[in-house]
Coordinates of C-alpha atoms in Angstrom, one line a residue:
M714 CA 38.7 21.4 12.9
E715 CA 38.2 22.4 9.0
N716 CA 40.4 19.2 8.7
A717 CA 40.9 15.8 10.9
V718 CA 42.9 16.4 13.4
E719 CA 45.5 13.4 13.6
S720 CA 48.0 15.1 14.0
E721 CA 47.1 16.1 17.3
P722 CA 50.3 15.3 20.1
T723 CA 49.6 12.4 21.7
N724 CA 50.9 14.3 24.0
A725 CA 48.5 15.9 24.9
A726 CA 46.7 13.8 26.4
P727 CA 47.8 11.0 29.1
E728 CA 48.1 7.5 28.2
A729 CA 45.7 5.6 30.3
V730 CA 43.1 7.3 32.5
D731 CA 40.9 6.7 35.3
P732 CA 36.9 6.1 34.7
D733 CA 35.5 7.7 37.3
A734 CA 37.3 11.0 37.4
L735 CA 37.0 11.4 33.6
A736 CA 32.9 10.8 34.8
R737 CA 32.6 13.0 37.1
S738 CA 35.4 15.9 35.3
L739 CA 32.8 16.1 32.6
P740 CA 31.3 19.3 31.6
A741 CA 27.8 18.1 31.3
P742 CA 26.5 14.6 31.5
M743 CA 26.4 12.4 28.7
V744 CA 23.8 9.0 28.0
F745 CA 26.0 5.6 26.0
V746 CA 23.0 4.2 23.9
D747 CA 22.3 1.7 22.0
L748 CA 19.1 -1.0 21.6
E749 CA 17.9 -3.9 20.2
T750 CA 14.9 -3.7 17.7
T751 CA 12.6 -6.2 16.2
G752 CA 13.8 -4.5 12.9
G753 CA 14.9 -1.9 10.3
N754 CA 11.8 0.9 10.3
A755 CA 11.6 3.0 13.0
L756 CA 7.9 3.8 12.2
D757 CA 7.2 -0.3 12.2
D758 CA 9.2 -1.8 14.4
R759 CA 9.7 -1.9 18.4
V760 CA 12.4 -1.7 20.6
T761 CA 13.7 -5.1 22.5
E762 CA 16.3 -3.6 24.9
I763 CA 18.1 -0.6 26.3
G764 CA 21.6 -0.5 27.4
V765 CA 22.5 3.1 28.8
V766 CA 25.7 4.1 30.3
E767 CA 25.5 7.1 32.0
V768 CA 28.5 9.5 32.8
G769 CA 28.2 12.2 35.2
P770 CA 29.3 14.4 37.8
H771 CA 27.7 10.6 40.2
G772 CA 30.2 8.0 38.1
V773 CA 29.5 6.0 35.6
E774 CA 25.7 4.3 36.1
P775 CA 24.8 1.1 33.8
W776 CA 21.7 0.9 33.0
S777 CA 19.6 -1.9 30.8
T778 CA 16.3 -3.7 30.3
L779 CA 14.0 -5.8 27.5
L780 CA 11.6 -5.2 26.6
D781 CA 8.3 -7.0 25.0
P782 CA 7.9 -5.4 21.9
C783 CA 4.4 -6.7 21.0
A784 CA 5.0 -8.3 18.3
P785 CA 7.3 -11.2 16.9
I786 CA 11.2 -10.9 16.8
P787 CA 11.7 -12.4 13.3
P788 CA 14.4 -15.4 13.2
F789 CA 17.7 -13.7 12.0
I790 CA 17.0 -11.1 14.7
Q791 CA 17.0 -13.7 17.0
Q792 CA 19.7 -15.2 15.5
L793 CA 22.4 -11.4 16.1
T794 CA 20.8 -11.4 19.3
G795 CA 20.3 -13.5 20.9
I796 CA 16.8 -12.3 21.9
T797 CA 14.3 -14.5 21.4
N798 CA 10.3 -14.3 21.9
D799 CA 10.5 -16.2 25.2
M800 CA 13.1 -13.8 26.7
V801 CA 10.8 -10.7 26.0
R802 CA 7.4 -12.4 26.6
G803 CA 6.7 -10.8 30.2
Q804 CA 8.6 -7.8 30.3
P805 CA 7.7 -4.8 30.6
S806 CA 6.3 -2.1 27.9
F807 CA 8.7 0.3 26.5
A808 CA 5.4 2.0 27.3
T809 CA 4.9 1.3 31.1
L810 CA 9.0 2.9 31.5
A811 CA 8.5 5.8 29.1
E812 CA 8.5 8.3 32.0
G813 CA 11.4 6.5 34.0
L814 CA 13.6 6.4 30.8
A815 CA 13.0 10.2 29.7
E816 CA 13.9 10.9 33.6
R817 CA 16.8 9.6 33.7
L818 CA 17.4 10.7 29.8
H819 CA 16.5 14.1 30.7
G820 CA 19.5 16.8 29.9
K821 CA 22.2 14.7 28.9
L822 CA 24.2 14.6 25.8
F823 CA 23.2 11.2 24.3
V824 CA 25.8 9.3 22.0
A825 CA 25.3 6.6 20.1
H826 CA 27.1 4.9 17.1
N827 CA 25.2 5.3 14.4
A828 CA 23.0 7.4 16.3
R829 CA 19.7 8.4 13.9
F830 CA 18.9 5.0 14.1
D831 CA 18.5 4.6 18.0
Y832 CA 17.0 8.3 18.1
G833 CA 15.5 8.2 15.9
F834 CA 13.4 4.7 17.3
L835 CA 13.6 6.2 21.1
K836 CA 11.6 9.1 19.7
N837 CA 9.5 7.5 18.0
E838 CA 8.6 5.0 20.7
F839 CA 8.2 8.2 23.6
K840 CA 5.7 9.5 20.7
R841 CA 3.1 6.1 21.2
A842 CA 4.1 6.9 24.9
G843 CA 2.7 10.4 24.5
I844 CA 5.9 11.2 25.8
R845 CA 7.8 14.8 23.5
F846 CA 11.8 13.5 23.3
Q847 CA 14.2 15.3 21.8
A848 CA 18.7 16.1 23.2
D849 CA 20.7 16.8 22.0
V850 CA 22.5 14.1 19.7
L851 CA 26.3 13.0 19.1
C852 CA 27.0 9.9 16.6
T853 CA 30.1 8.3 17.7
V854 CA 30.4 6.5 13.7
R855 CA 31.2 11.1 12.7
L856 CA 33.4 11.5 15.3
S857 CA 35.4 8.5 14.3
R858 CA 35.4 9.6 10.7
L859 CA 36.5 12.9 11.9
L860 CA 38.9 12.4 14.5
F861 CA 40.6 9.4 12.3
P862 CA 39.7 10.4 8.7
S863 CA 42.5 7.8 6.6
A864 CA 40.8 5.1 9.0
A865 CA 38.6 2.4 6.3
R866 CA 35.4 1.6 8.7
H867 CA 33.9 3.4 11.5
G868 CA 31.4 0.7 13.0
L869 CA 31.9 -1.2 16.3
D870 CA 34.4 -4.0 15.2
A871 CA 36.1 -1.5 12.9
L872 CA 36.8 0.7 17.0
I873 CA 37.7 -2.9 18.7
A874 CA 40.2 -3.2 16.2
R875 CA 41.7 -0.3 17.1
F876 CA 41.4 1.1 20.3
G877 CA 41.7 -3.1 21.9
L878 CA 38.1 -2.3 22.7
A879 CA 37.0 -5.3 25.9
P880 CA 33.2 -6.9 24.6
L881 CA 31.1 -7.7 26.9
G882 CA 29.3 -9.1 23.7
R883 CA 27.9 -8.5 20.8
H884 CA 24.8 -7.3 19.0
R885 CA 23.2 -7.2 23.3
A886 CA 22.1 -3.2 24.1
L887 CA 24.8 -2.8 27.6
A888 CA 27.3 -4.3 26.1
D889 CA 27.2 -1.8 22.5
A890 CA 26.5 1.2 25.1
D891 CA 29.8 -0.6 27.1
L892 CA 32.0 0.0 23.8
L893 CA 30.7 3.4 22.8
W894 CA 32.1 4.3 26.8
Q895 CA 35.8 2.9 26.5
F896 CA 35.8 4.2 23.4
W897 CA 34.9 7.7 24.7
Q898 CA 37.8 6.6 27.2
K899 CA 40.4 5.5 24.7
L900 CA 39.5 9.6 22.6
H901 CA 41.1 10.9 26.3
T902 CA 44.1 9.1 26.2
I903 CA 44.9 10.5 22.1
Y904 CA 43.6 14.0 22.3
S905 CA 43.1 16.3 24.7
P906 CA 39.7 17.2 26.5
E907 CA 39.5 21.0 24.7
L908 CA 39.7 19.0 20.8
I909 CA 37.5 16.4 21.7
G910 CA 35.5 19.3 22.7
Q911 CA 35.5 21.0 19.4
A912 CA 35.3 18.4 17.6
V913 CA 32.3 17.3 19.2
Q914 CA 30.7 20.8 19.1
R915 CA 30.8 20.4 15.4
V916 CA 29.4 17.0 15.1
T917 CA 26.5 17.6 17.0
K918 CA 26.1 20.1 14.8
R919 CA 25.5 17.7 11.7
S920 CA 24.0 14.9 13.7
S921 CA 21.3 14.7 11.7
Q922 CA 23.6 14.4 8.2
P923 CA 23.9 10.7 7.7
P924 CA 27.2 8.8 9.1
Q925 CA 28.3 8.0 6.0
L926 CA 28.3 10.4 4.5
P927 CA 31.7 13.1 4.2
D928 CA 31.0 16.1 6.5
E929 CA 30.8 18.4 3.3
A930 CA 29.4 16.3 1.0
I931 CA 26.0 18.1 1.3
D932 CA 27.6 21.4 1.1
A933 CA 28.7 21.0 -2.1
L934 CA 25.6 20.8 -2.9
P935 CA 24.1 24.1 -4.8
N936 CA 21.5 25.9 -3.5
G937 CA 19.7 26.7 -7.2
P938 CA 16.7 24.0 -8.9
G939 CA 17.4 20.3 -10.2
V940 CA 17.9 16.6 -9.3
Y941 CA 20.0 15.3 -6.9
L942 CA 20.9 11.3 -6.7
F943 CA 21.2 9.2 -4.0
Y944 CA 23.9 6.3 -4.8
G945 CA 24.3 3.4 -2.0
E946 CA 26.5 0.2 -1.9
G947 CA 28.0 -0.6 -5.2
D948 CA 26.6 2.7 -6.4
T949 CA 22.8 1.8 -6.4
L950 CA 21.2 4.5 -7.4
L951 CA 18.8 5.0 -4.2
Y952 CA 16.8 7.4 -5.1
V953 CA 15.9 10.7 -7.3
G954 CA 14.5 13.6 -6.3
K955 CA 14.0 17.6 -7.4
S956 CA 13.6 20.9 -6.2
V957 CA 14.3 23.8 -6.3
D958 CA 17.0 24.5 -4.3
I959 CA 18.5 21.3 -4.3
R960 CA 20.9 21.8 -0.9
A961 CA 18.1 22.7 1.5
R962 CA 15.7 19.5 0.0
V963 CA 18.9 17.4 0.9
R964 CA 19.1 18.1 3.5
A965 CA 15.2 18.0 4.9
H966 CA 15.5 14.7 3.4
F967 CA 17.7 14.0 6.7
S968 CA 16.8 16.8 9.4
G969 CA 13.4 14.9 11.1
D970 CA 13.7 11.7 13.0
H971 CA 12.5 9.4 10.8
Q972 CA 9.0 10.6 10.5
V973 CA 9.0 8.5 7.3
A974 CA 9.9 5.1 6.8
K975 CA 11.4 5.9 3.1
D976 CA 14.0 8.5 3.8
L977 CA 15.3 6.3 7.6
R978 CA 16.0 3.1 5.1
I979 CA 18.1 6.0 3.2
S980 CA 20.0 6.8 5.7
Q981 CA 21.2 4.0 6.7
E982 CA 21.7 3.0 2.5
I983 CA 23.0 6.4 0.8
R984 CA 27.0 6.2 0.4
R985 CA 27.2 8.8 -2.1
V986 CA 25.2 12.3 -3.7
Q987 CA 24.8 13.5 -6.6
A988 CA 23.3 17.3 -7.9
R989 CA 22.0 17.5 -11.3
R990 CA 21.5 21.7 -12.1
T991 CA 18.9 23.1 -14.3
A992 CA 17.6 26.4 -15.5
G993 CA 14.4 26.3 -13.4
E994 CA 11.4 24.1 -12.0
L995 CA 10.5 22.9 -15.1
G996 CA 13.7 21.4 -16.0
A997 CA 14.0 20.2 -12.5
L998 CA 9.7 17.7 -12.9
L999 CA 11.0 17.2 -16.7
L1000 CA 14.5 15.1 -15.5
E1001 CA 13.5 14.0 -12.6
S1002 CA 10.6 12.0 -14.7
Q1003 CA 13.1 10.9 -17.4
L1004 CA 15.4 9.3 -14.4
V1005 CA 12.5 8.0 -12.7
K1006 CA 12.0 5.6 -15.9
Q1007 CA 15.2 5.1 -17.4
L1008 CA 17.3 4.0 -14.2
K1009 CA 14.2 2.7 -11.6
P1010 CA 15.8 3.6 -8.1
V1011 CA 14.8 1.5 -6.0
H1012 CA 12.9 3.9 -3.5
N1013 CA 10.9 5.6 -6.0
R1014 CA 7.7 4.0 -6.5
L1015 CA 6.0 7.4 -8.6
L1016 CA 6.7 8.0 -12.3
R1017 CA 8.1 4.8 -12.7
R1018 CA 6.8 4.5 -16.9
A1019 CA 3.9 1.9 -16.2
S1020 CA 3.7 -1.7 -18.0
S1021 CA -0.1 -1.5 -18.9
L1022 CA -2.0 2.0 -19.5
Y1023 CA -5.7 2.0 -20.1
S1024 CA -8.1 5.6 -20.7
W1025 CA -12.1 5.3 -21.4
Q1026 CA -12.4 6.5 -24.7
L1027 CA -15.9 7.8 -25.5
R1028 CA -16.2 9.3 -29.9
P1029 CA -19.5 11.2 -30.2
E1030 CA -21.4 8.2 -31.5
D1031 CA -20.9 6.5 -28.7
D1032 CA -23.3 6.4 -25.2
T1033 CA -20.9 4.0 -23.2
P1034 CA -17.5 4.9 -22.4
Q1035 CA -14.9 1.7 -24.4
L1036 CA -11.6 0.8 -21.9
V1037 CA -8.6 0.8 -24.4
N1038 CA -4.9 0.5 -23.9
A1039 CA -1.9 2.9 -25.2
K1040 CA -0.7 -0.8 -26.7
T1041 CA -3.5 -0.6 -29.5
L1042 CA -4.5 3.1 -29.5
D1043 CA -2.2 6.0 -29.5
F1044 CA -3.1 8.3 -27.1
A1045 CA -1.2 11.8 -28.4
S1046 CA -3.7 12.1 -31.1
A1047 CA -6.7 10.5 -30.4
D1048 CA -8.5 13.4 -28.8
T1049 CA -11.8 11.2 -27.5
L1050 CA -9.5 10.1 -24.0
Y1051 CA -10.7 10.5 -20.1
G1052 CA -8.0 9.9 -17.9
T1053 CA -5.0 7.3 -17.6
F1054 CA -5.6 4.6 -15.4
T1055 CA -2.3 1.9 -14.9
S1056 CA -5.0 -1.1 -14.5
R1057 CA -8.2 -2.1 -15.4
N1058 CA -8.9 -2.1 -12.1
S1059 CA -8.1 1.3 -11.0
A1060 CA -9.7 2.5 -14.1
Q1061 CA -12.9 0.9 -13.3
S1062 CA -12.9 2.7 -9.4
A1063 CA -12.6 6.0 -11.4
L1064 CA -15.8 5.7 -13.7
R1065 CA -17.7 4.3 -10.8
A1066 CA -16.0 7.2 -8.6
L1067 CA -17.5 9.4 -10.7
A1068 CA -20.4 7.2 -11.4
D1069 CA -21.5 8.0 -7.4
E1070 CA -20.5 11.5 -7.7
H1071 CA -23.4 12.0 -11.1
R1072 CA -25.4 10.2 -10.7
L1073 CA -24.5 8.4 -13.6
C1074 CA -26.2 4.5 -14.4
C1075 CA -23.1 2.6 -13.6
A1076 CA -25.2 -0.1 -15.9
Q1077 CA -25.0 2.0 -19.1
L1078 CA -21.3 3.0 -18.4
G1079 CA -20.7 -1.0 -18.2
L1080 CA -19.6 -1.3 -15.1
E1081 CA -23.0 -3.9 -14.4
T1082 CA -24.1 -6.7 -15.9
V1083 CA -27.5 -6.5 -15.6
A1084 CA -30.8 -7.9 -18.0
A1085 CA -32.5 -5.3 -20.0
G1086 CA -35.3 -3.1 -18.0
R1087 CA -33.6 -4.7 -15.3
P1088 CA -32.2 -1.9 -12.4
C1089 CA -28.9 -1.4 -11.8
F1090 CA -27.5 -1.4 -8.2
G1091 CA -27.3 2.2 -8.1
Y1092 CA -31.2 2.6 -8.4
Q1093 CA -31.7 0.5 -5.1
V1094 CA -29.8 2.9 -3.5
K1095 CA -31.4 6.0 -4.7
R1096 CA -27.6 6.8 -6.8
C1097 CA -29.4 6.5 -10.1
D1098 CA -32.0 8.7 -12.3
G1099 CA -33.0 5.4 -13.6
V1100 CA -31.9 5.0 -17.5
C1101 CA -31.3 1.6 -17.0
V1102 CA -34.9 1.0 -16.6
G1103 CA -36.1 3.8 -18.9
E1104 CA -37.0 6.3 -16.5
A1105 CA -34.9 9.1 -17.6
P1106 CA -33.6 9.5 -21.3
L1107 CA -30.4 8.3 -22.4
D1108 CA -29.6 11.0 -25.0
A1109 CA -30.2 13.7 -20.9
H1110 CA -27.6 10.6 -19.5
T1111 CA -25.0 10.7 -21.8
S1112 CA -24.6 15.2 -22.0
R1113 CA -24.2 14.1 -18.4
M1114 CA -21.7 11.6 -18.3
R1115 CA -20.2 13.5 -21.1
E1116 CA -19.8 16.3 -18.7
A1117 CA -18.4 14.5 -15.8
L1118 CA -15.3 13.2 -17.9
C1119 CA -14.6 16.9 -19.1
A1120 CA -12.2 17.1 -16.0
M1121 CA -10.6 13.4 -17.5
H1122 CA -10.3 14.8 -21.0
L1123 CA -6.7 14.2 -22.5
E1124 CA -5.7 16.5 -24.5
T1125 CA -4.0 15.6 -28.0
W1126 CA -1.2 16.6 -29.6
P1127 CA -1.5 20.6 -30.3
F1128 CA 1.7 20.2 -32.2
E1129 CA 2.9 18.8 -36.2
G1130 CA 6.0 18.1 -34.3
P1131 CA 8.2 19.0 -32.1
I1132 CA 8.8 21.3 -29.8
A1133 CA 11.1 23.4 -27.1
I1134 CA 10.2 25.1 -24.7
E1135 CA 12.2 27.3 -23.1
E1136 CA 13.1 28.3 -18.9
R1137 CA 15.9 30.8 -17.9
S1138 CA 17.3 31.0 -14.8
T1139 CA 15.9 33.9 -12.1
S1140 CA 19.3 33.9 -10.9
G1141 CA 21.4 34.0 -14.3
A1142 CA 24.4 31.7 -14.3
A1143 CA 25.7 33.2 -11.0
D1144 CA 24.7 30.1 -9.1
G1145 CA 26.4 27.1 -11.6
G1146 CA 23.1 26.3 -13.6
P1147 CA 22.8 27.1 -16.9
E1148 CA 21.0 31.0 -18.0
V1149 CA 18.4 29.1 -20.3
E1150 CA 17.8 25.6 -21.2
Y1151 CA 15.4 25.1 -24.1
H1152 CA 13.8 21.3 -23.5
V1153 CA 11.9 19.9 -26.5
I1154 CA 9.1 17.9 -26.1
D1155 CA 7.3 15.5 -29.3
R1156 CA 4.2 14.0 -28.8
W1157 CA 4.3 14.5 -24.7
Q1158 CA 6.8 12.9 -24.7
Y1159 CA 10.6 14.5 -23.0
L1160 CA 13.8 14.0 -25.3
G1161 CA 16.2 15.5 -22.9
S1162 CA 17.5 19.7 -22.3
V1163 CA 19.8 21.7 -24.9
T1164 CA 21.4 25.1 -23.8
S1165 CA 22.7 25.7 -27.9
Q1166 CA 22.3 25.0 -31.8
A1167 CA 24.8 22.2 -32.1
A1168 CA 23.3 20.3 -28.9
L1169 CA 19.9 20.3 -30.1
D1170 CA 21.2 19.5 -33.6
A1171 CA 22.9 16.7 -31.8
L1172 CA 19.3 14.9 -30.0
L1173 CA 17.4 15.5 -32.8
D1174 CA 19.6 14.5 -35.2
D1175 CA 18.3 11.6 -37.1
M1176 CA 15.8 10.7 -33.9
P1177 CA 14.0 8.1 -34.5
A1178 CA 10.3 8.2 -34.8
V1179 CA 8.3 8.7 -31.2
T1180 CA 6.2 6.4 -30.0
G1181 CA 4.2 5.7 -26.3
F1182 CA 2.4 8.3 -24.1
D1183 CA 3.6 9.5 -20.8
P1184 CA 1.2 10.7 -18.2
D1185 CA 3.4 12.5 -16.1
I1186 CA 4.5 14.6 -19.4
H1187 CA 0.1 15.7 -20.2
R1188 CA -0.3 16.5 -16.8
L1189 CA 3.1 18.0 -16.1
L1190 CA 3.1 20.6 -19.3
G1191 CA -1.2 19.6 -21.0
R1192 CA -2.5 23.0 -19.1
R1193 CA 0.5 24.6 -19.2
L1194 CA 0.5 24.7 -22.5
A1195 CA -2.7 25.0 -22.9
A1196 CA -2.7 28.7 -20.8
S1197 CA 0.2 28.9 -23.6
L1198 CA -1.8 28.6 -26.4
A1199 CA -5.0 30.2 -25.3
Q1200 CA -6.7 32.2 -27.5
D1201 CA -8.1 35.2 -24.8
S1202 CA -8.0 34.8 -20.6
A1203 CA -11.3 33.6 -20.2
A1204 CA -9.5 30.5 -21.7
A1205 CA -6.6 30.7 -20.2
S1206 CA -8.1 31.2 -16.7
T1207 CA -9.3 27.0 -17.4
A1208 CA -5.0 26.6 -17.3
G1209 CA -5.6 27.0 -13.3
G1210 CA -3.9 30.7 -13.7
L1211 CA -0.6 29.1 -15.1
A1212 CA 1.8 30.8 -16.2
P1213 CA 2.2 30.5 -20.3
L1214 CA 5.3 28.6 -21.5
A1215 CA 6.7 30.5 -24.3
V1216 CA 7.1 27.3 -26.8
W1217 CA 9.0 26.9 -30.1
R1218 CA 7.5 25.2 -33.0
L1219 CA 10.8 22.8 -33.9
T1220 CA 11.0 22.6 -38.4
R1221 CA 13.5 21.4 -40.6
P1222 CA 15.7 21.7 -42.3
A1223 CA 18.1 21.2 -39.3
F1224 CA 15.5 22.1 -36.8
R1225 CA 15.8 25.5 -35.9
L1226 CA 13.9 27.3 -33.5
T1227 CA 11.0 28.8 -34.4
P1228 CA 8.2 30.7 -32.8
D1229 CA 4.9 28.5 -33.3
E1230 CA 2.5 29.6 -35.2
P1231 CA 0.0 26.6 -35.1
P1232 CA -3.4 26.6 -37.4
E1233 CA -6.4 28.7 -36.6
A1234 CA -8.6 27.0 -34.3
T1235 CA -10.8 24.5 -34.8
P1236 CA -15.0 25.0 -33.2
A1237 CA -14.6 23.1 -30.3
K1238 CA -16.8 19.8 -30.3
P1239 CA -19.3 19.8 -27.9
H1240 CA -18.1 16.1 -26.3
H1241 CA -14.9 17.9 -25.4
P1242 CA -13.1 21.2 -24.7
A1243 CA -11.1 22.2 -27.9
L1244 CA -7.6 24.1 -26.8
L1245 CA -7.5 27.6 -28.1
R1246 CA -5.2 28.3 -29.8
R1247 CA -3.6 32.3 -30.6
R1248 CA -1.0 33.3 -34.0
P1249 CA 1.6 35.7 -31.9
P1250 CA 3.2 38.4 -34.0
R1251 CA 5.9 37.3 -36.8
P1252 CA 8.9 39.2 -36.2
E1253 CA 10.1 41.5 -39.0
N1254 CA 13.5 39.9 -38.9
P1255 CA 12.8 36.1 -38.8
A1256 CA 16.7 35.8 -38.5
Q1257 CA 16.0 36.8 -34.7
Y1258 CA 13.9 33.6 -33.7
R1259 CA 16.4 31.0 -36.2
L1260 CA 18.9 30.8 -33.2
P1261 CA 17.5 32.3 -30.0
F1262 CA 20.7 31.2 -28.6
D1263 CA 22.9 33.5 -30.5
A1264 CA 20.0 36.2 -30.5
R1265 CA 18.2 36.4 -27.6

C-alpha cells in the first residue's frame, strides 16, 4: 500500500453489490455524513442541515434534519444549497438534538468528503452543547486520492462523473451523504474488501492532514529548525511560519479540530508546503520576519511591515515626551526613544496605561489639554499626584516618568557598521541543515544569512545605505546583544538571562569577519540605561578570526 492500488485486478471484486448485504458484512458500522452550514468557519458559523447514512448490522438507515442556526443564512449560501431562512425558522436547534445525534454517531466510523470540515463543525457544535464528541474519521477525498492517483480531481462532482453515481440532489446534506455511500459501494466492485480495508486503515491514520496535500508532503519535511511556507491555488502564498522542528510544527497545524479559525481556512486552501532549513532557532526567527515582510502571506498579520512607525522621544532637557515618526527621525541612532507603535492612537494608549500604572499626570504628558492650574482627569479620580495643580514638584514627576519609560527604551545601534551573528547547529549538518550560519544585521535591519565568505561578499558588495528601522529585529536582538556586550554579570542579568550571541564585526576591505571590539563604555546617561560593552581578548594570530568559514 505504499503506492496507489489501481493495478489491483478487477476480478478480485464482484461487478455489483447488494447494499443491504454489504452493510451487514462490514467489520464495523459506518456513518456517511454531510453538513450544510452558514459559512466555512467552524468557530463562528453554524450547521443548517445534517444528513447521515448509517450502515451496519441493521442494514442501511438514512436520516436527516434541518436545523435553526440561530443566525441568518448568507444569500449566496441560500442560492447554493436552496436552504432559506424561512425553511430553518422554527426547526430544532443543534443543542436540542445533540444528545440523540451523539448516540447515533457513537462507535461508528465517521465518513465524510473533506472530512476535516464536517468533523470540525460537529466537534464545535457538540462542544457548545456541552458534549465531548470524538470519532475515527475517514476522508473520502484522501481515500480517492490513494486508490485512484491518476485521476486529476477528487471532488464529489468528479466522483459522480467518473463512477456514474446517481445524485438525489446536490448541496443538500442527505443527498451528498448518499453519494458517499454510493462511492463506497462502487469501490467494492473494483477492489477486494481486504485491499479496501488496508486503504482505509492507512487513510484514517492521516485523517487530520488536509486532503489536498499528497500523503508524503509532510513526511518529506525536515525535522530541524527553519521556516515553512504554505501555498494555495495558483501558488498563492498563504502563510509563513517558523519552528525548531518544521515537520512537527506543520503537523500541529492540522492535528486539532479547528479550534483556531486560521488553521481551518489554511486547511481548506493549502495545496503544497515548502521548507527552508536554518542552522538554528535564531535564523528561523530572522528568516520568518524577512519573508513575511517581503512576501506578505495572506494569513500572516504579525511581522508585516507597518506603513507608519511612531515612538515617544524624551530628551534630557524635556519634561514632556514628544511623539515622533520614523519617516522624520532615524530610530536606530536616536538614543532618547521609548517604544514603537504603528499608530498615534496605539502610542497614546500605551502612554496613558503607563500614566495610570505610575500615577503620572496625563496633562503633563500631553495626553490631555487643560487650562493652566486646572486639574487633569486623573487628579479628580485620585490617579495623579497633582503636578498639574502645583501640589507635586515637576522634577519629581519628570524623574518618575523617566523611570517608568525605561522599560520601553529603544537601544541605539551599538556598532559602527554591519555585524554577523554566528549560529551553529546543535546537530551538525547531519539533519540536512547548515552546520553554521552568519546572520548579517545592520542598524536593526536583517540583511540575510550566509555560510561562506563568497556568499558574504555577494551579500554586502555594493550594499546600499541601510535605512529605516525594523522593530521586530530590535525586539528579537536588542536584549540579546546587550547580554553579549555586557561588562559584568549584573548588567547581563538585565537581559533576562539570555545566552550571549557570538558577534562578529564586519570591516572593510572585503567585509572580513572579525571579533567585535566596540569602544570603551561611556557613562550611562541618567534618563536611560546604557549598553555596557566588554573588549574581547585579541587572539595572538589575527588570521585565525578573519576567515571563520575556513579556520573555525
